[in-house]
XYZ file of C-alpha atoms in Angstrom:
564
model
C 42.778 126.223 -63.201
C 39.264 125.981 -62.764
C 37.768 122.905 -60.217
C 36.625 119.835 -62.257
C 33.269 119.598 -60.108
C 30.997 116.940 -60.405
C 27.025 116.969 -59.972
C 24.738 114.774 -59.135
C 23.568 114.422 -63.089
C 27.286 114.533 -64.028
C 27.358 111.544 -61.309
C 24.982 109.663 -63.668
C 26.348 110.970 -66.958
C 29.763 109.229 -66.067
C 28.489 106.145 -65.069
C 26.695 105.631 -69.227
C 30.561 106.344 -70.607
C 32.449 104.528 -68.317
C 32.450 101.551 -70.589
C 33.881 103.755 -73.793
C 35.921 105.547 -71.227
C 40.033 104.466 -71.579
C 41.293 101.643 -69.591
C 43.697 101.805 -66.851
C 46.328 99.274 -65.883
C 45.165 96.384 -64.471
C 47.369 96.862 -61.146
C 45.446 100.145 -60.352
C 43.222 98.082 -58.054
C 43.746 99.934 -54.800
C 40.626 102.586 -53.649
C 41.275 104.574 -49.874
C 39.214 106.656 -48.606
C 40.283 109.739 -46.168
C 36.562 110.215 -43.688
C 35.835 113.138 -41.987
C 34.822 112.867 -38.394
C 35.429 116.369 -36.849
C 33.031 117.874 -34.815
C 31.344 119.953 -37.702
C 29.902 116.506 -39.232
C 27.248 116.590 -36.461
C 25.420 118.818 -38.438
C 22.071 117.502 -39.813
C 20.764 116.712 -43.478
C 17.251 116.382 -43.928
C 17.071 115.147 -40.117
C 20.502 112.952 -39.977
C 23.730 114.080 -38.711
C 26.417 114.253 -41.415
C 28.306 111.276 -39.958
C 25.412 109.322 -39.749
C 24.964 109.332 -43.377
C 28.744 108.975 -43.776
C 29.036 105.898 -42.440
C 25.584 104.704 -43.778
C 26.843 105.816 -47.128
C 30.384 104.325 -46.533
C 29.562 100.833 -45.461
C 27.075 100.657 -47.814
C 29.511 100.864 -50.928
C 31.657 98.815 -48.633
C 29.162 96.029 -49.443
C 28.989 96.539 -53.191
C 32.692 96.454 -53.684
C 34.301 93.367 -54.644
C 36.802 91.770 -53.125
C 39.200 92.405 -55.710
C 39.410 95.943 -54.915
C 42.049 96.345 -52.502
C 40.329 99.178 -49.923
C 40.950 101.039 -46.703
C 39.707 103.911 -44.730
C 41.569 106.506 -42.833
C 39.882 108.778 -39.997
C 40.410 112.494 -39.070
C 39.059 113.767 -35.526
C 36.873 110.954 -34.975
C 38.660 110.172 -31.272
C 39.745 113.722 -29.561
C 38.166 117.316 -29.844
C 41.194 120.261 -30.775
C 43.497 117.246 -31.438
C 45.534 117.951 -35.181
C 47.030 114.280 -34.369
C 43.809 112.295 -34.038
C 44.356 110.783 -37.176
C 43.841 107.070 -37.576
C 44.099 104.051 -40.140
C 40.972 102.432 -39.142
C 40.886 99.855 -42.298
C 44.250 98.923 -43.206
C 44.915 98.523 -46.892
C 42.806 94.504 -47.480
C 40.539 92.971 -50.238
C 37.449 92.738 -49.163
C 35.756 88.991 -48.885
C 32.445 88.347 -47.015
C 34.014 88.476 -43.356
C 36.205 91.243 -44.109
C 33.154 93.341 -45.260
C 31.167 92.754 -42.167
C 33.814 93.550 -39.671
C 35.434 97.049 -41.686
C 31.706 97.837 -41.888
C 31.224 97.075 -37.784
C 34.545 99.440 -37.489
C 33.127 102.125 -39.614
C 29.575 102.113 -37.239
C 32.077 102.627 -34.317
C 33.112 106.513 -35.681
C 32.227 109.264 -34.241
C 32.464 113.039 -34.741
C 34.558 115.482 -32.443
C 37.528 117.065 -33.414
C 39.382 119.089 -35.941
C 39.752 118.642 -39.009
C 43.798 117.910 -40.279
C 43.610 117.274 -43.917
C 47.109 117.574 -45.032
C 48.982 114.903 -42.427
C 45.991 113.190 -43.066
C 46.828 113.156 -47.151
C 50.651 112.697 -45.868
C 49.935 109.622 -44.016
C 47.808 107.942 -46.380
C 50.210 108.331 -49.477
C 53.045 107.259 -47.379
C 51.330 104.381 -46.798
C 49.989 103.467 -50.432
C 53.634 104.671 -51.979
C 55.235 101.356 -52.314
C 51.882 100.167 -54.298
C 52.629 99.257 -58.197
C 49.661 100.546 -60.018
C 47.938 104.140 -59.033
C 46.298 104.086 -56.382
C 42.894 106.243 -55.899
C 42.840 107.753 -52.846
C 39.225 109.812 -51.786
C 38.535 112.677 -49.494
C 35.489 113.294 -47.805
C 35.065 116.605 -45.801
C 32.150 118.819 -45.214
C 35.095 121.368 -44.096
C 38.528 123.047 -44.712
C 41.672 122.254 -43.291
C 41.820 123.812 -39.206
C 44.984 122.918 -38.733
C 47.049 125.368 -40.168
C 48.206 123.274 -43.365
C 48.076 123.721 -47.050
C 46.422 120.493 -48.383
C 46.446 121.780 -51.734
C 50.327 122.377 -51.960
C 50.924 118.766 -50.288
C 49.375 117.199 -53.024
C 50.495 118.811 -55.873
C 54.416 118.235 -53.776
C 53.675 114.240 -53.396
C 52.745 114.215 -56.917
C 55.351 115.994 -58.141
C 57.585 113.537 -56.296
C 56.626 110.674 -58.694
C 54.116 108.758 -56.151
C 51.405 107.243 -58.812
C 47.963 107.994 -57.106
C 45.028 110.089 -57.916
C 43.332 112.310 -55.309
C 39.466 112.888 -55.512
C 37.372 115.486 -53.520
C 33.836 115.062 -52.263
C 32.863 118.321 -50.436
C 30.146 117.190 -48.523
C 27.304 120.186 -47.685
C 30.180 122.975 -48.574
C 29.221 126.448 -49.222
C 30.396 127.865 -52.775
C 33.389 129.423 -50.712
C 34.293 125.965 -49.341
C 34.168 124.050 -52.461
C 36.316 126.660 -54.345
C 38.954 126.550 -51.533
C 38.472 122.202 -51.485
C 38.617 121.511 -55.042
C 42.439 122.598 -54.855
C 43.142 119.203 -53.518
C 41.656 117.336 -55.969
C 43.232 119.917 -59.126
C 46.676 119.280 -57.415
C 45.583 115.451 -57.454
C 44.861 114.907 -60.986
C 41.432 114.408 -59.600
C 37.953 115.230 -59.581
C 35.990 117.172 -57.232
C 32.190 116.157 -56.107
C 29.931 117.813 -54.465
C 27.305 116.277 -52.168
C 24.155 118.368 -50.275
C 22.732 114.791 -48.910
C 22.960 111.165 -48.456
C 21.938 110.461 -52.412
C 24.556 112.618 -53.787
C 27.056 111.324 -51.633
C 26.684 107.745 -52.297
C 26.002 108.561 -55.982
C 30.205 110.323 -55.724
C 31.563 107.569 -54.304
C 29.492 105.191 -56.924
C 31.226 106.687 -59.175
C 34.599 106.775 -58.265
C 34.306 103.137 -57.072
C 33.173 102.021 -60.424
C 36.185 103.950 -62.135
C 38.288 101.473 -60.222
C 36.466 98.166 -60.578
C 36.338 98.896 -64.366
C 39.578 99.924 -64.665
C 38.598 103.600 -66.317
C 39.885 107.217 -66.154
C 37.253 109.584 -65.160
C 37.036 112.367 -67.550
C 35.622 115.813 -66.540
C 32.393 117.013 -68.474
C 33.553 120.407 -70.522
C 33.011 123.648 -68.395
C 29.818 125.486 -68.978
C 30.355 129.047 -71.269
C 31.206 131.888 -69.102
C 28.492 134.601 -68.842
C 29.834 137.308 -70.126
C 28.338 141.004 -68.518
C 27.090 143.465 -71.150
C 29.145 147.192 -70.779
C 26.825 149.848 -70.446
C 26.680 153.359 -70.449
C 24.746 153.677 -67.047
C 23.976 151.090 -64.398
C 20.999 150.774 -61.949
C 21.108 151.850 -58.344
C 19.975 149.190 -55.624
C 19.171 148.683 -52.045
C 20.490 146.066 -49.796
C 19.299 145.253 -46.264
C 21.632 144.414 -43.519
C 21.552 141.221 -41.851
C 20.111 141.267 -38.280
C 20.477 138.337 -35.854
C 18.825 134.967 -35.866
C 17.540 133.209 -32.950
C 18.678 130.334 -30.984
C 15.731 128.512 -29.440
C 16.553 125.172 -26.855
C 13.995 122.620 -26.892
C 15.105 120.153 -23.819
C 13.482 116.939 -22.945
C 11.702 116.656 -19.741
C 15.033 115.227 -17.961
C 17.341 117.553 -18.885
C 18.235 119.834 -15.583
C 18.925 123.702 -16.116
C 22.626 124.159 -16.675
C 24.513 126.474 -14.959
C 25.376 127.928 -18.709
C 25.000 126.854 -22.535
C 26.912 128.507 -24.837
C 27.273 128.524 -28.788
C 31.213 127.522 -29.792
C 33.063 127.759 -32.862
C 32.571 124.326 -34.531
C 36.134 123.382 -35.164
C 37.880 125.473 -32.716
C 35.411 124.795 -29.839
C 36.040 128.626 -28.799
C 32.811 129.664 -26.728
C 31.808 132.845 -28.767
C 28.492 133.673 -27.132
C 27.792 132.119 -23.791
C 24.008 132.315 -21.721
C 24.782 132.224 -17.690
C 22.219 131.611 -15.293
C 19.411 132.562 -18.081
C 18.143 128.816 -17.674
C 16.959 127.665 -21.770
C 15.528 131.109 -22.813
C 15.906 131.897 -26.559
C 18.578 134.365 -27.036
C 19.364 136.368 -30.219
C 23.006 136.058 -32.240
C 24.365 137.015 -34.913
C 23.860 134.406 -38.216
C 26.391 131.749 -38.896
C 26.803 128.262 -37.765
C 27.756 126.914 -34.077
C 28.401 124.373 -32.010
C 26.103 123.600 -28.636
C 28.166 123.655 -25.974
C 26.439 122.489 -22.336
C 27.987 122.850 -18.654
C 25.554 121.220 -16.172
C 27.640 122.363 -13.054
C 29.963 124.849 -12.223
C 32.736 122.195 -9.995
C 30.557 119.221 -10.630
C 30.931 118.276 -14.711
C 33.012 119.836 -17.368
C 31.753 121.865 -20.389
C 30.305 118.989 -22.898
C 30.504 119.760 -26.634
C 27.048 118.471 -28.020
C 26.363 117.172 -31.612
C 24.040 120.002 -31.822
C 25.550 122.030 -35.013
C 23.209 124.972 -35.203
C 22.772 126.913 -38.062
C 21.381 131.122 -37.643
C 19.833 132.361 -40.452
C 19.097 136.119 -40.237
C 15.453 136.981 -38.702
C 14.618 133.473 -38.058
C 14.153 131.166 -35.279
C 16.507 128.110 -34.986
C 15.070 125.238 -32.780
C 17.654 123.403 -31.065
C 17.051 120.152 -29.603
C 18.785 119.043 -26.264
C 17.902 115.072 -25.782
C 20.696 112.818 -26.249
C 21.907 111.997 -22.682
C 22.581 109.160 -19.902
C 21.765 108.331 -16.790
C 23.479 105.860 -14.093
C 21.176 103.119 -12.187
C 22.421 101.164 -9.267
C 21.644 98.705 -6.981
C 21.487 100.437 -3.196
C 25.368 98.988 -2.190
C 27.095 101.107 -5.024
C 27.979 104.202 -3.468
C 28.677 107.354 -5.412
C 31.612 107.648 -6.872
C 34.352 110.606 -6.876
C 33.753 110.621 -10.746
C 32.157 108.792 -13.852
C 33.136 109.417 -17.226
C 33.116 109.064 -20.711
C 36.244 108.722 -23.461
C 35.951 107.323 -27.100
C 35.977 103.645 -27.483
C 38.907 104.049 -29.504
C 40.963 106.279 -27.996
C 43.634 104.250 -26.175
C 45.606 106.775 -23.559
C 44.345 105.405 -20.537
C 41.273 105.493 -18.487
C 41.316 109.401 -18.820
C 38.100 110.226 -19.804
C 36.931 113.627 -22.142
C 33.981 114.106 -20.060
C 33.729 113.831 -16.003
C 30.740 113.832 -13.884
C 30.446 113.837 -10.222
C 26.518 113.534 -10.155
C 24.633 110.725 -10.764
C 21.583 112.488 -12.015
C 21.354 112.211 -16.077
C 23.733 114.165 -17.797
C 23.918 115.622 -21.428
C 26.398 114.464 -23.626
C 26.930 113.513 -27.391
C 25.665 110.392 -29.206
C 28.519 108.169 -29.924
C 30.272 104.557 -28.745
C 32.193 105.254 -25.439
C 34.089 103.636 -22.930
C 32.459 103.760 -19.292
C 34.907 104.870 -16.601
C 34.459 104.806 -12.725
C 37.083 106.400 -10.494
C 35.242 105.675 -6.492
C 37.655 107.799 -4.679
C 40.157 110.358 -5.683
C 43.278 108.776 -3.619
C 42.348 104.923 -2.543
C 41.312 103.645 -5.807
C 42.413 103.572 -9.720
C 40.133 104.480 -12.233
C 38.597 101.515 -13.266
C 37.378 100.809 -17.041
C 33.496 98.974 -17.156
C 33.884 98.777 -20.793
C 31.895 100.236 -23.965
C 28.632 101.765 -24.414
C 26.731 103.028 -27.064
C 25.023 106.098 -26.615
C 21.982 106.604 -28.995
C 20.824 109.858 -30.516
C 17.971 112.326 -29.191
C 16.958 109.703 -26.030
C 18.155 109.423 -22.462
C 20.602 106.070 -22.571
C 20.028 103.775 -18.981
C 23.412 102.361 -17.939
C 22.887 100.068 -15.299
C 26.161 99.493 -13.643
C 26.088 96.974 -11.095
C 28.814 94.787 -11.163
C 31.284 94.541 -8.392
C 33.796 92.700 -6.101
C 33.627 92.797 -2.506
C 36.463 91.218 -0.043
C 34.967 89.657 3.057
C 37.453 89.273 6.240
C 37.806 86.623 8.875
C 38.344 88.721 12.155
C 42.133 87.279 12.275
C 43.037 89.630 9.344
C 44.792 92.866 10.955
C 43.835 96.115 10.517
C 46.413 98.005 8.584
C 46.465 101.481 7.348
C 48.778 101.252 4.100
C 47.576 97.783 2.654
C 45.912 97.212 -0.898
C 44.301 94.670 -3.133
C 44.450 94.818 -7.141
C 42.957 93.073 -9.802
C 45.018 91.333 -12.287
C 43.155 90.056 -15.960
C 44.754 87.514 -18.418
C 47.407 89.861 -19.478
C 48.322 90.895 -16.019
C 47.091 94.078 -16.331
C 45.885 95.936 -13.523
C 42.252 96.623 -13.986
C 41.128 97.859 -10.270
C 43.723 98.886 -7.394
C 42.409 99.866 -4.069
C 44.312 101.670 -1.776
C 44.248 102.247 2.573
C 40.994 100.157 2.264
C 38.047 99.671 4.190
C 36.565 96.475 3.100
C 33.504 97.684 1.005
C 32.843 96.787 -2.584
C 33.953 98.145 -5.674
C 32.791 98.310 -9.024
C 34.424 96.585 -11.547
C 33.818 95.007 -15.297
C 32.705 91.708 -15.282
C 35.516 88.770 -16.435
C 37.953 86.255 -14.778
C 40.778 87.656 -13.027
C 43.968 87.094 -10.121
C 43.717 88.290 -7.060
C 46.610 90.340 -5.117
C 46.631 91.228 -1.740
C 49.508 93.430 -0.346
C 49.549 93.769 3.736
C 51.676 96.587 3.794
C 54.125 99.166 1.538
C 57.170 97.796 3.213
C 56.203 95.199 5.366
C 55.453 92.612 3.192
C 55.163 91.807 -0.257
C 52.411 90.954 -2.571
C 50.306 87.766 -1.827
C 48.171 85.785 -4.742
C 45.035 84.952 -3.328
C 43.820 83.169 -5.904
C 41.474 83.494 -8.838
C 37.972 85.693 -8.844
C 35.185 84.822 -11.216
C 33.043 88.303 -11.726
C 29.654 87.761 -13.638
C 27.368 90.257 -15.036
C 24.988 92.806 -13.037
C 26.248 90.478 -9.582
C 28.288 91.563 -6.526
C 31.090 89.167 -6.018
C 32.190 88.201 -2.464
C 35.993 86.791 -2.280
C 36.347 85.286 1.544
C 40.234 86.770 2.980
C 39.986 84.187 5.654
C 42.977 81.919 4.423
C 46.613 82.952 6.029
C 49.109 81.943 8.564
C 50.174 83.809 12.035
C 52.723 83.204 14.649
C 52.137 82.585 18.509
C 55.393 83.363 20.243
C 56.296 84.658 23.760
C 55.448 88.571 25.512
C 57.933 90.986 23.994
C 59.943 88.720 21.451
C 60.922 91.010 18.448
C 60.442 89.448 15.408
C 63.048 88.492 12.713
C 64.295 90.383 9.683
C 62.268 88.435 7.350
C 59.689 85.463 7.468
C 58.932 83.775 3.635
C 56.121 81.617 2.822
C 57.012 79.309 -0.018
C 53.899 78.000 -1.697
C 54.984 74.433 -3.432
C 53.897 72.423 -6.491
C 53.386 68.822 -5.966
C 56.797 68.410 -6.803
C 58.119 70.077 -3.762
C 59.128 73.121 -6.077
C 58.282 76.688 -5.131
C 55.688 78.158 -6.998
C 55.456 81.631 -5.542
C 56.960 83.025 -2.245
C 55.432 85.651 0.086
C 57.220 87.718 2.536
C 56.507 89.525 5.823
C 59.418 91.735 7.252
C 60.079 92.550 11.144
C 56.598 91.388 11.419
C 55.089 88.229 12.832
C 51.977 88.928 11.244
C 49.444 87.532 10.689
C 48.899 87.353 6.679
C 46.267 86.445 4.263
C 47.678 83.347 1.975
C 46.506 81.407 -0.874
C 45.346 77.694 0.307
C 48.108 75.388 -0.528
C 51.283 73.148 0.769
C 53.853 75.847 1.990
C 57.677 75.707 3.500
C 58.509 78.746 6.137
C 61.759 80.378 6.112
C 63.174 82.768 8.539
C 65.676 85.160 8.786
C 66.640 86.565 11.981
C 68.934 89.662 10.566
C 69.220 91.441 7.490
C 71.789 89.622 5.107
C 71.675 87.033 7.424
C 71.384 83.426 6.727
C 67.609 81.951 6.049
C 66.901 78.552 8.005
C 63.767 76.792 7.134
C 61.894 76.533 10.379
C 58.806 74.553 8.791
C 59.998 72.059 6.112
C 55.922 71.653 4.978
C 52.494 72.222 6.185
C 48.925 71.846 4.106
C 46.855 75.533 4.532
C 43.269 74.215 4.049
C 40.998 77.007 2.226
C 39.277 78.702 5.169
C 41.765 77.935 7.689
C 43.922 79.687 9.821
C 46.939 78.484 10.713
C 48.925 79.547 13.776
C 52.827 78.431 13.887
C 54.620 78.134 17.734
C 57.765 79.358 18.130
């Protein structure tokens, strides 16, 4: 079967007949798009990355929907690079009224491109989702690539359809070569579709025009009749011709004036990330490859920062010179008391495994990396502290990004508080989460996001268990000082061993216990919360506990020293 392809003037065309055109039922309100955001839709159009105009495009029709239309979006490699299960719902299945508009459209302007490109689970996922629907649902893919994870799309389809699921699949290949569309438009044949083809942001919003006005007036789309074939004349003799053999193309960096020399660039495969030609210790001299299209691939530092995958799609064209800017990057600024870390980093806003980030950094000089919405993360030291998340950043195109991180927490100690090896402190937020532990301390300050949080203080691993200080207010761009100068101690005679187990009982007002902090074969002293408390004591282990103070008031700044 041939592809039912659509043009920009077939676009138009459809649009004058859609009122003669047959209606559908009136349940077939439902219209989900599939978005591409692998790595490949960096490439530029007329100056913009593909994704750029994507989501431009997208949240643009977005707007002109109405809220009738029952819409939602799923995402492909938009999170992870070489990830086949970075697939995401990122719009669930909603009409559309004023507020939901503005905050799918705020979601869409959070994409951005990396990874592969799974079509097929992505089609999976999205008609399991829409199968339960009543009317057909139109479901549309938009891809400036073919399936890279070893799938068949097009059999998928045509198996989910065959299975009696009432949808309709359209296709708009988005800056495909002839190749591409005639491997793409599969999907859309197998879909009882049609297939689009888009070179730049016009045609692409015109292809989704179209297919969103199919659904709001409740129309089939009908393909325009395939041109005549050309048929080739037979004759007796044919004409002998030369061809020329491609030579390479060359790749020519243009950095901006802070970008450092890297230890390498390279040019990767753009969906693979496989570094096919790589440029060692030749600084940003233009080198010559052989023509096709590639991914800009950066490594700063040999031990110091990993390879970083730009947005830089470059495209060699035989006997030319292709100019390759190297200017979206960001650079760390920091009041003098933030000391450098063991690593910064950067992982999609998104993407929620962890505080693992894709791209590391143990420099504080500016770094290249890809345009995009991020999530900060600071790890100070590799064994004393957790990686902490500062939250999201957006990371603008073709200009060095300031980040000015200077928001912290820093304990201050009376000189009563002892000096012990295997103690830590951790943040707690609303949740209890932890956001920041910090291990074998000194007491210096740390960086952490701003926000309201609990504070825990543990003495030792054994020795004692964890204390609530109290609550810590961290604002914006300030260093926060929290005063460990509250706590209790024990005066008792030269050489008397201490019990099994001493217990603090903080009380409410009604004499009940609120939270209860223990030291073990250890007269301390220990950092408490102000507040009434009861002591208990415990002179062997499974022994009985006798309260040896029935209640005392611990003033905030006080130290308290109990006689035995």
């Amino acid at each position: 079967m041939k592809a039912r392809r659509f043009s920009v003037l077939s676009a138009v065309l459809i649009v004058i007949a859609v009122l003669f055109a047959p209606r559908a039922s009136a349940q077939d309100n439902v219209l989900y798009f599939i978005l591409d955001a692998s790595g490949s839709m960096w490439e530029r159009v007329e100056g913009k990355p593909r994704i750029v105009i994507a989501k431009e495009t997208l949240s643009s029709l977005i707007e002109q929907t109405p809220a009738e239309i029952r819409t939602g979006i799923t995402a492909y490699g938009h999170r992870r690079k070489f990830d086949c299960s970075d697939i995401e719902e990122i719009v669930p299945l909603k009409n559309l009224d004023p507020m939901t508009k503005h905050r799918v459209q705020e979601r869409i302007s959070t994409l951005s491109a990396a990874g592969k490109t799974p079509i097929t689970d992505s089609i999976r996922q999205t008609v399991d989702r829409l199968k339960t629907e009543e009317g057909r649902s139109t479901i549309v893919l938009i891809s400036d690539g073919l399936e890279s994870c070893g799938k068949d799309p097009c059999a998928l389809t045509s198996q989910l359809k065959s299975s009696g699921i009432n949808f309709v699949m359209h296709v708009v290949g988005f800056g495909l070569t002839q190749e591409q569309e005639q491997k793409l438009s599969c999907i859309s044949e197998a879909g009882e579709g049609k297939f689009f083809t888009a070179s730049n942001a016009a045609d692409l919003l015109d292809a989704l025009m179209v297919v969103k006005e199919s659904v709001v007036e409740q129309v089939e789309l009908t393909p325009l009749p395939e041109p005549e074939p050309v048929v080739q004349k037979v004759e007796s003799s044919s004409t002998s011709i030369k061809i020329k053999a491609k030579g390479p193309g060359t790749v020519k960096l243009v950095p901006a004036p802070w970008v450092q020399e890297p230890r390498f660039w390279a040019l990767g495969d753009v969906e693979s990330g496989e570094l096919l030609y790589q440029f060692k210790r030749q600084g940003v001299s233009p080198q010559k490859v052989p023509a096709g299209t590639y991914q800009l691939v950066w490594r700063q530092d040999r031990h110091r920062s990993p390879s970083v995958i730009t947005d830089q799609i470059v495209k060699v064209k035989s006997g030319e010179v292709a100019e390759v800017p190297v200017a979206t990057g960001v650079r760390l600024n920091m009041p003098q008391w933030v000391e450098t870390p063991y690593w910064w980093g950067l992982k999609a806003a998104d993407d929620g495994s962890g505080n693992r980030p894709s791209v590391w950094f143990r420099d504080l000089h500016a770094q290249v990396v890809s345009p995009g919405r991020y999530q900060l993360i600071w790890h100070q030291t590799e064994h004393r502290t957790t990686p902490v998340n500062l939250g999201a950043i957006d990371v603008q195109m073709d200009q060095l990004n300031e980040i000015t991180v200077a928001t912290g927490l820093q304990l201050v100690k009376a000189d009563w508080v002892p000096e012990i090896r295997r103690r830590w402190w951790k943040l707690l937020d609303a949740d209890g989460q932890v956001v920041l532990k910090v291990s074998n301390f000194e007491f210096k300050p740390q960086i952490v996001p701003p926000g309201k949080y609990q504070l825990i203080y543990r003495q030792t691993k054994h020795g004692a268990t964890d204390s609530p200080l109290g609550p810590v207010v961290v604002k914006e761009g300030e260093l926060a000082q929290f005063a460990v100068n509250t706590g209790v101690g024990f005066s008792y005679a030269d050489g008397t061993e201490p019990p099994y187990g001493i217990e603090f009982s903080r009380l409410n007002e009604a004499g009940e216990v609120e939270v209860s902090v223990q030291l073990k074969r250890s007269w301390g002293p220990i950092p408490l919360r102000a507040g009434t408390y009861r002591v208990g004591y415990q002179e062997v282990k499974n022994g009985p506990v006798m309260t040896i103070v029935e209640s005392f008031d611990l003033p905030a700044g006080v130290f308290v020293e109990i006689e035995m």
